[in-house]
Amino acid sequence: MVVIHHTAMLTAEAALERLCSPDPPVGLPPVSCHYLISESGRLWQMVDEIDRGWHAGQGAWGDVGEVNSHSIGIELANTALHPYPEPQMRTLEALLPGILARWSIPPERVIGHSDMAPHRKSDPGPRFDWRRLARKGLAVWPEDGGAAPVDREQFHADLARIGYRRPEDVDALDDLMLWAFRLRFRSSLAEARTPLDGKDCRIARDIAARYPARDLRGT
């Protein structure tokens, strides 16, 4: 699979230094990714695709509980406070097709960091244009439609079918799962903290039916 991140650092150069540092700041683990894309669209390859990067951390997606060993990580230089610039998005759109072809990765396995770690991550965040990637066949997006009946149990069953994993030891996880789902499929700050609604249920039902998670361990 492919995991998309943001750096949450002021510049791409600062992120590059952190990603290349053999001695991370005290209390922080070593990190690495396969690719870094600057705001201007410059691309750095940090790790060979065949090799393991240290980008995902604790989390899971579908049957994969060790995401670093089964994914390619792409970091986008962004502070999370502004939209992703056009040159950066164009570079990402040029990069992804080759990765997906080389590793037989379908578009539903292009996910955000927040998808596989909803209890601790929010990137690439609500300003990332998932719909744009989906239009190019590089991610997935729900069909247009209205609302479904609000059914919390069915909603969480659909999330599990899509690939979201629910850690057992995290308080208030239902809210975090909903937040992560909305970051991915609704991308609206205005809707971020409202209760589960019929639009959430309809979108989850649609994605679960069309793109259920299968055995992801090979990709």
CSV table of C-alpha atoms in Angstrom, one decimal:
chain,number,residue,atom,x,y,z
A,1,MET,CA,0.0,0.0,0.0
A,2,VAL,CA,0.9,3.7,-0.1
A,3,VAL,CA,0.7,5.9,2.9
A,4,ILE,CA,0.5,9.7,2.4
A,5,HIS,CA,1.8,12.0,5.2
A,6,HIS,CA,2.5,15.7,5.8
A,7,THR,CA,5.7,16.7,7.5
A,8,ALA,CA,4.2,19.3,9.9
A,9,MET,CA,7.4,21.2,9.6
A,10,LEU,CA,8.0,24.8,8.4
A,11,THR,CA,10.0,23.9,5.3
A,12,ALA,CA,10.9,20.9,3.1
A,13,GLU,CA,14.5,21.4,3.9
A,14,ALA,CA,13.8,21.1,7.7
A,15,ALA,CA,11.9,17.9,7.0
A,16,LEU,CA,14.8,16.6,4.8
A,17,GLU,CA,17.3,17.2,7.6
A,18,ARG,CA,15.0,15.4,10.1
A,19,LEU,CA,14.5,12.5,7.8
A,20,CYS,CA,18.2,12.1,7.1
A,21,SER,CA,19.3,12.6,10.7
A,22,PRO,CA,21.0,9.5,12.3
A,23,ASP,CA,20.6,11.2,15.7
A,24,PRO,CA,17.0,12.4,16.2
A,25,PRO,CA,16.1,14.8,19.0
A,26,VAL,CA,15.9,13.3,22.5
A,27,GLY,CA,12.7,11.4,23.0
A,28,LEU,CA,11.9,11.1,19.3
A,29,PRO,CA,12.4,7.9,17.2
A,30,PRO,CA,14.4,7.7,13.9
A,31,VAL,CA,12.1,8.4,11.0
A,32,SER,CA,12.4,7.9,7.2
A,33,CYS,CA,10.2,7.7,4.2
A,34,HIS,CA,10.5,6.6,0.6
A,35,TYR,CA,9.8,10.0,-1.0
A,36,LEU,CA,9.5,13.6,0.1
A,37,ILE,CA,7.9,16.3,-2.1
A,38,SER,CA,8.5,20.0,-1.4
A,39,GLU,CA,5.9,22.8,-1.7
A,40,SER,CA,7.5,23.7,-5.1
A,41,GLY,CA,7.2,20.1,-6.4
A,42,ARG,CA,10.8,19.0,-5.9
A,43,LEU,CA,11.0,15.3,-5.3
A,44,TRP,CA,13.6,13.5,-3.2
A,45,GLN,CA,13.8,9.7,-3.0
A,46,MET,CA,15.0,8.8,0.5
A,47,VAL,CA,14.6,5.0,0.6
A,48,ASP,CA,14.5,2.5,-2.2
A,49,GLU,CA,11.0,1.2,-2.7
A,50,ILE,CA,12.1,-2.4,-2.0
A,51,ASP,CA,13.4,-1.4,1.4
A,52,ARG,CA,11.5,-0.7,4.6
A,53,GLY,CA,10.9,2.9,5.6
A,54,TRP,CA,10.1,4.1,9.2
A,55,HIS,CA,7.2,6.4,8.4
A,56,ALA,CA,4.0,4.7,9.6
A,57,GLY,CA,4.5,3.9,13.3
A,58,GLN,CA,1.9,2.2,15.4
A,59,GLY,CA,-1.3,1.4,13.6
A,60,ALA,CA,-2.9,-1.0,11.2
A,61,TRP,CA,-5.0,-1.2,8.0
A,62,GLY,CA,-7.0,-4.2,7.1
A,63,ASP,CA,-5.1,-7.3,8.0
A,64,VAL,CA,-1.8,-5.4,8.1
A,65,GLY,CA,-0.6,-4.7,11.7
A,66,GLU,CA,2.9,-3.8,10.7
A,67,VAL,CA,2.4,-1.1,8.1
A,68,ASN,CA,6.0,-0.1,7.6
A,69,SER,CA,6.8,-3.5,6.2
A,70,HIS,CA,4.0,-3.4,3.7
A,71,SER,CA,3.9,0.1,2.4
A,72,ILE,CA,5.6,3.0,0.6
A,73,GLY,CA,5.6,6.3,2.5
A,74,ILE,CA,5.3,9.7,0.8
A,75,GLU,CA,5.8,12.8,2.9
A,76,LEU,CA,4.4,16.1,1.6
A,77,ALA,CA,6.0,19.3,3.0
A,78,ASN,CA,3.1,21.0,4.6
A,79,THR,CA,2.5,22.6,8.0
A,80,ALA,CA,-1.2,21.4,8.0
A,81,LEU,CA,-2.2,25.1,8.0
A,82,HIS,CA,-2.6,25.7,4.3
A,83,PRO,CA,-3.7,23.9,1.1
A,84,TYR,CA,-1.3,21.7,-0.8
A,85,PRO,CA,0.2,23.7,-3.6
A,86,GLU,CA,-0.4,22.9,-7.2
A,87,PRO,CA,3.2,22.0,-8.1
A,88,GLN,CA,3.3,19.6,-5.1
A,89,MET,CA,0.1,17.9,-6.2
A,90,ARG,CA,1.3,17.6,-9.8
A,91,THR,CA,4.5,15.9,-8.6
A,92,LEU,CA,2.5,13.5,-6.4
A,93,GLU,CA,0.2,12.7,-9.4
A,94,ALA,CA,3.2,12.0,-11.6
A,95,LEU,CA,4.9,9.8,-8.9
A,96,LEU,CA,1.9,7.6,-7.9
A,97,PRO,CA,1.1,5.8,-11.2
A,98,GLY,CA,4.6,4.2,-11.4
A,99,ILE,CA,4.5,3.1,-7.8
A,100,LEU,CA,1.1,1.5,-8.2
A,101,ALA,CA,2.1,-0.2,-11.4
A,102,ARG,CA,5.4,-1.6,-10.1
A,103,TRP,CA,3.8,-3.0,-6.9
A,104,SER,CA,0.3,-3.9,-8.3
A,105,ILE,CA,-1.3,-1.6,-5.7
A,106,PRO,CA,-4.9,-0.8,-6.4
A,107,PRO,CA,-6.2,2.8,-5.7
A,108,GLU,CA,-8.1,1.7,-2.6
A,109,ARG,CA,-4.7,0.9,-1.0
A,110,VAL,CA,-3.6,4.5,-1.2
A,111,ILE,CA,-4.4,5.8,2.2
A,112,GLY,CA,-3.6,8.6,4.6
A,113,HIS,CA,-1.6,8.3,7.8
A,114,SER,CA,-4.7,9.1,9.8
A,115,ASP,CA,-6.5,6.2,8.2
A,116,MET,CA,-4.1,3.6,9.7
A,117,ALA,CA,-3.5,5.5,12.9
A,118,PRO,CA,-6.8,7.3,13.8
A,119,HIS,CA,-6.0,7.3,17.5
A,120,ARG,CA,-2.8,9.4,17.0
A,121,LYS,CA,-2.5,11.0,13.6
A,122,SER,CA,-4.5,13.5,11.5
A,123,ASP,CA,-2.3,13.8,8.3
A,124,PRO,CA,-2.5,14.6,5.5
A,125,GLY,CA,-5.5,16.4,6.9
A,126,PRO,CA,-8.7,18.1,5.6
A,127,ARG,CA,-6.8,20.3,3.1
A,128,PHE,CA,-5.6,17.4,1.1
A,129,ASP,CA,-7.6,16.8,-2.1
A,130,TRP,CA,-8.4,13.1,-2.1
A,131,ARG,CA,-11.2,13.7,-4.7
A,132,ARG,CA,-8.6,15.0,-7.1
A,133,LEU,CA,-6.5,11.8,-6.8
A,134,ALA,CA,-9.6,9.7,-7.2
A,135,ARG,CA,-10.5,11.4,-10.4
A,136,LYS,CA,-7.1,10.3,-11.8
A,137,GLY,CA,-7.6,6.7,-10.5
A,138,LEU,CA,-5.0,7.2,-7.8
A,139,ALA,CA,-7.3,6.9,-4.8
A,140,VAL,CA,-11.0,6.2,-4.1
A,141,TRP,CA,-13.9,8.6,-3.4
A,142,PRO,CA,-17.6,7.9,-2.7
A,143,GLU,CA,-20.3,8.1,-5.2
A,144,ASP,CA,-22.6,11.1,-5.0
A,145,GLY,CA,-25.8,10.5,-3.0
A,146,GLY,CA,-28.0,11.5,-0.2
A,147,ALA,CA,-28.1,10.2,3.4
A,148,ALA,CA,-28.6,6.7,4.8
A,149,PRO,CA,-30.3,6.0,8.2
A,150,VAL,CA,-28.0,6.6,11.1
A,151,ASP,CA,-26.9,3.2,12.3
A,152,ARG,CA,-23.7,3.4,14.5
A,153,GLU,CA,-23.2,-0.4,14.6
A,154,GLN,CA,-23.5,-0.7,10.8
A,155,PHE,CA,-21.2,2.3,10.4
A,156,HIS,CA,-18.4,0.7,12.4
A,157,ALA,CA,-18.9,-2.6,10.6
A,158,ASP,CA,-18.5,-0.8,7.3
A,159,LEU,CA,-15.3,1.0,8.6
A,160,ALA,CA,-13.8,-2.4,9.5
A,161,ARG,CA,-14.7,-3.7,6.0
A,162,ILE,CA,-13.0,-0.7,4.4
A,163,GLY,CA,-9.8,-1.4,6.5
A,164,TYR,CA,-10.0,0.8,9.6
A,165,ARG,CA,-8.8,-1.0,12.7
A,166,ARG,CA,-10.1,-0.3,16.1
A,167,PRO,CA,-7.5,-0.5,18.9
A,168,GLU,CA,-9.1,-1.9,22.1
A,169,ASP,CA,-7.2,0.3,24.6
A,170,VAL,CA,-8.0,3.8,23.4
A,171,ASP,CA,-10.7,5.9,25.1
A,172,ALA,CA,-13.2,7.8,23.0
A,173,LEU,CA,-12.1,5.8,20.0
A,174,ASP,CA,-15.5,6.0,18.2
A,175,ASP,CA,-15.1,9.8,17.9
A,176,LEU,CA,-11.5,9.4,16.6
A,177,MET,CA,-12.6,6.8,14.1
A,178,LEU,CA,-15.3,9.2,12.8
A,179,TRP,CA,-12.8,12.0,12.7
A,180,ALA,CA,-10.4,10.0,10.6
A,181,PHE,CA,-13.1,8.8,8.3
A,182,ARG,CA,-14.3,12.4,7.7
A,183,LEU,CA,-10.7,13.6,7.1
A,184,ARG,CA,-10.5,11.0,4.3
A,185,PHE,CA,-13.9,11.1,2.7
A,186,ARG,CA,-15.5,14.4,3.6
A,187,SER,CA,-12.6,16.8,4.2
A,188,SER,CA,-14.6,19.5,5.9
A,189,LEU,CA,-13.4,21.3,9.0
A,190,ALA,CA,-16.9,22.6,9.5
A,191,GLU,CA,-18.2,19.0,9.8
A,192,ALA,CA,-15.3,17.6,11.7
A,193,ARG,CA,-16.7,17.4,15.2
A,194,THR,CA,-20.4,17.0,14.6
A,195,PRO,CA,-22.1,13.7,15.6
A,196,LEU,CA,-22.4,10.7,13.2
A,197,ASP,CA,-24.9,11.5,10.5
A,198,GLY,CA,-26.7,9.9,7.6
A,199,LYS,CA,-24.1,11.2,5.1
A,200,ASP,CA,-21.3,9.4,7.0
A,201,CYS,CA,-23.3,6.2,7.0
A,202,ARG,CA,-24.1,6.4,3.3
A,203,ILE,CA,-20.4,7.1,2.4
A,204,ALA,CA,-19.1,4.2,4.6
A,205,ARG,CA,-21.7,1.8,3.1
A,206,ASP,CA,-20.7,2.8,-0.5
A,207,ILE,CA,-16.9,2.5,0.1
A,208,ALA,CA,-17.3,-0.8,2.0
A,209,ALA,CA,-19.4,-2.3,-0.8
A,210,ARG,CA,-17.1,-1.2,-3.7
A,211,TYR,CA,-13.6,-1.3,-2.0
A,212,PRO,CA,-13.6,-3.9,0.8
A,213,ALA,CA,-10.1,-4.5,2.3
A,214,ARG,CA,-8.6,-7.8,1.3
A,215,ASP,CA,-5.4,-9.4,2.3
A,216,LEU,CA,-3.0,-6.4,2.0
A,217,ARG,CA,0.1,-8.0,3.3
A,218,GLY,CA,1.7,-8.3,-0.2
A,219,THR,CA,1.1,-4.7,-1.1
